[in-house]
PDB file of C-alpha atoms in Angstrom:
ATOM      1  CA  UNK A1172     -10.307  -6.104  11.966  1.00  0.00           C
ATOM      2  CA  UNK A1173      -7.976  -3.939  14.229  1.00  0.00           C
ATOM      3  CA  UNK A1174      -8.445  -0.346  14.814  1.00  0.00           C
ATOM      4  CA  UNK A1175      -5.296   0.676  15.869  1.00  0.00           C
ATOM      5  CA  UNK A1176      -1.723   0.946  13.828  1.00  0.00           C
ATOM      6  CA  UNK A1177       0.028  -1.512  13.752  1.00  0.00           C
ATOM      7  CA  UNK A1178       1.967  -4.622  11.328  1.00  0.00           C
ATOM      8  CA  UNK A1179       0.092  -7.650  11.043  1.00  0.00           C
ATOM      9  CA  UNK A1180       2.372 -10.497   9.672  1.00  0.00           C
ATOM     10  CA  UNK A1181       0.697 -13.565   7.605  1.00  0.00           C
ATOM     11  CA  UNK A1182       1.678 -17.430   7.472  1.00  0.00           C
ATOM     12  CA  UNK A1183       2.095 -16.139   3.269  1.00  0.00           C
ATOM     13  CA  UNK A1184       3.731 -13.666   4.303  1.00  0.00           C
ATOM     14  CA  UNK A1185       1.723 -10.321   3.830  1.00  0.00           C
ATOM     15  CA  UNK A1186       2.648  -7.891   6.321  1.00  0.00           C
ATOM     16  CA  UNK A1187      -0.611  -5.324   6.076  1.00  0.00           C
ATOM     17  CA  UNK A1188      -0.022  -2.835   7.877  1.00  0.00           C
ATOM     18  CA  UNK A1189      -3.543  -1.178  10.154  1.00  0.00           C
ATOM     19  CA  UNK A1190      -4.481   2.697   9.971  1.00  0.00           C
ATOM     20  CA  UNK A1191      -8.428   4.032   9.962  1.00  0.00           C
ATOM     21  CA  UNK A1192     -10.990   3.852   7.511  1.00  0.00           C
ATOM     22  CA  UNK A1193     -13.874   6.185   6.587  1.00  0.00           C
ATOM     23  CA  UNK A1194     -16.156   5.502   4.564  1.00  0.00           C
ATOM     24  CA  UNK A1195     -15.236   7.285   1.525  1.00  0.00           C
ATOM     25  CA  UNK A1196     -12.197   5.063   0.969  1.00  0.00           C
ATOM     26  CA  UNK A1197     -11.316   4.038  -2.241  1.00  0.00           C
ATOM     27  CA  UNK A1198      -9.230   0.669  -2.771  1.00  0.00           C
ATOM     28  CA  UNK A1199      -5.510   1.067  -5.088  1.00  0.00           C
ATOM     29  CA  UNK A1200      -4.455  -1.887  -6.573  1.00  0.00           C
ATOM     30  CA  UNK A1201      -0.523  -2.062  -7.515  1.00  0.00           C
ATOM     31  CA  UNK A1202       2.294  -4.025  -9.686  1.00  0.00           C
ATOM     32  CA  UNK A1203       5.912  -3.205  -8.616  1.00  0.00           C
ATOM     33  CA  UNK A1204       7.686  -4.433 -10.624  1.00  0.00           C
ATOM     34  CA  UNK A1205      10.948  -3.788  -7.747  1.00  0.00           C
ATOM     35  CA  UNK A1206       9.263  -4.229  -5.024  1.00  0.00           C
ATOM     36  CA  UNK A1207      10.340  -8.661  -3.696  1.00  0.00           C
ATOM     37  CA  UNK A1208      12.069  -7.408  -0.286  1.00  0.00           C
ATOM     38  CA  UNK A1209      11.390  -6.102   2.661  1.00  0.00           C
ATOM     39  CA  UNK A1210      14.003  -3.329   2.202  1.00  0.00           C
ATOM     40  CA  UNK A1211      11.548  -2.051  -0.713  1.00  0.00           C
ATOM     41  CA  UNK A1212       8.605  -2.551   1.292  1.00  0.00           C
ATOM     42  CA  UNK A1213      10.163  -0.545   4.317  1.00  0.00           C
ATOM     43  CA  UNK A1214      11.163   2.343   1.124  1.00  0.00           C
ATOM     44  CA  UNK A1215       7.536   2.206  -0.061  1.00  0.00           C
ATOM     45  CA  UNK A1216       5.878   2.390   3.432  1.00  0.00           C
ATOM     46  CA  UNK A1217       7.545   4.956   4.440  1.00  0.00           C
ATOM     47  CA  UNK A1218       6.658   6.983   1.887  1.00  0.00           C
ATOM     48  CA  UNK A1219       2.502   6.688   2.616  1.00  0.00           C
ATOM     49  CA  UNK A1220       2.421   5.824   5.543  1.00  0.00           C
ATOM     50  CA  UNK A1221       2.840  10.690   6.317  1.00  0.00           C
ATOM     51  CA  UNK A1222       0.424  10.942   4.002  1.00  0.00           C
ATOM     52  CA  UNK A1223      -2.452  12.692   4.252  1.00  0.00           C
ATOM     53  CA  UNK A1224      -4.977  10.501   3.020  1.00  0.00           C
ATOM     54  CA  UNK A1225      -2.891   7.358   3.253  1.00  0.00           C
ATOM     55  CA  UNK A1226      -5.215   5.190   5.124  1.00  0.00           C
ATOM     56  CA  UNK A1227      -3.654   1.561   5.519  1.00  0.00           C
ATOM     57  CA  UNK A1228      -1.544  -0.422   2.954  1.00  0.00           C
ATOM     58  CA  UNK A1229      -1.213  -3.995   2.960  1.00  0.00           C
ATOM     59  CA  UNK A1230       1.676  -5.572   0.600  1.00  0.00           C
ATOM     60  CA  UNK A1231       1.632  -9.241  -0.752  1.00  0.00           C
ATOM     61  CA  UNK A1232       6.026  -8.961  -1.934  1.00  0.00           C
ATOM     62  CA  UNK A1233       5.408 -13.000  -3.629  1.00  0.00           C
ATOM     63  CA  UNK A1234       2.891 -11.153  -6.848  1.00  0.00           C
ATOM     64  CA  UNK A1235       4.329  -8.279  -6.371  1.00  0.00           C
ATOM     65  CA  UNK A1236       1.688  -6.141  -5.089  1.00  0.00           C
ATOM     66  CA  UNK A1237       0.297  -3.474  -2.446  1.00  0.00           C
ATOM     67  CA  UNK A1238      -3.506  -2.457  -2.279  1.00  0.00           C
ATOM     68  CA  UNK A1239      -3.653   1.263  -0.768  1.00  0.00           C
ATOM     69  CA  UNK A1240      -6.845   2.599   1.023  1.00  0.00           C
ATOM     70  CA  UNK A1241      -7.165   6.442   0.937  1.00  0.00           C
ATOM     71  CA  UNK A1242      -8.948   9.583   0.677  1.00  0.00           C
ATOM     72  CA  UNK A1243     -10.148   9.611  -2.769  1.00  0.00           C
ATOM     73  CA  UNK A1244      -8.514  13.058  -2.933  1.00  0.00           C
ATOM     74  CA  UNK A1245      -5.179  11.292  -2.407  1.00  0.00           C
ATOM     75  CA  UNK A1246      -5.061   8.706  -4.945  1.00  0.00           C
ATOM     76  CA  UNK A1247      -2.585  10.785  -7.435  1.00  0.00           C
ATOM     77  CA  UNK A1248      -0.867  11.973  -4.960  1.00  0.00           C
ATOM     78  CA  UNK A1249      -0.219   8.525  -3.870  1.00  0.00           C
ATOM     79  CA  UNK A1250       0.946   7.414  -7.410  1.00  0.00           C
ATOM     80  CA  UNK A1251       3.256  10.896  -7.895  1.00  0.00           C
ATOM     81  CA  UNK A1252       5.233   8.979  -4.747  1.00  0.00           C
ATOM     82  CA  UNK A1253       5.007   5.640  -5.874  1.00  0.00           C
ATOM     83  CA  UNK A1254       6.919   6.865  -9.088  1.00  0.00           C
ATOM     84  CA  UNK A1255       9.416   8.708  -6.902  1.00  0.00           C
ATOM     85  CA  UNK A1256      10.521   5.812  -6.060  1.00  0.00           C
ATOM     86  CA  UNK A1257      11.366   4.336  -9.285  1.00  0.00           C
ATOM     87  CA  UNK A1258       9.827   0.732  -8.668  1.00  0.00           C
ATOM     88  CA  UNK A1259       8.233   0.293 -12.150  1.00  0.00           C
ATOM     89  CA  UNK A1260       4.572   0.940 -10.093  1.00  0.00           C
ATOM     90  CA  UNK A1261       1.859   1.067 -11.816  1.00  0.00           C
ATOM     91  CA  UNK A1262      -2.094   0.877 -10.653  1.00  0.00           C
ATOM     92  CA  UNK A1263      -3.932  -1.844 -12.078  1.00  0.00           C
ATOM     93  CA  UNK A1264      -7.168  -1.207 -10.157  1.00  0.00           C
ATOM     94  CA  UNK A1265      -8.829   1.099  -7.500  1.00  0.00           C
ATOM     95  CA  UNK A1266     -12.415   0.761  -6.402  1.00  0.00           C
ATOM     96  CA  UNK A1267     -14.420   2.694  -3.935  1.00  0.00           C
ATOM     97  CA  UNK A1268     -15.891   0.899  -0.621  1.00  0.00           C
TER      98      UNK A1268
END
């Protein structure tokens, strides 16, 4: 995994924006019902990437899944930010590193 900030695209169409990782990070997984095009991915990226405590985003548009690596204290703010986009975001799991 890279240690710098930029986007990667795999052959499966999964885009990953790699930020920093910390030992205390948590991974939250969301299903976002209305995320199926790159424009929604861009809106979510712009909303979350600048938030304090967000370390990385991984998008799977085909499955409508967003994985957010974050500081544990940032979880409620992340969920609120996703709710504000009104795309039908629902957290389906969370795990500590």
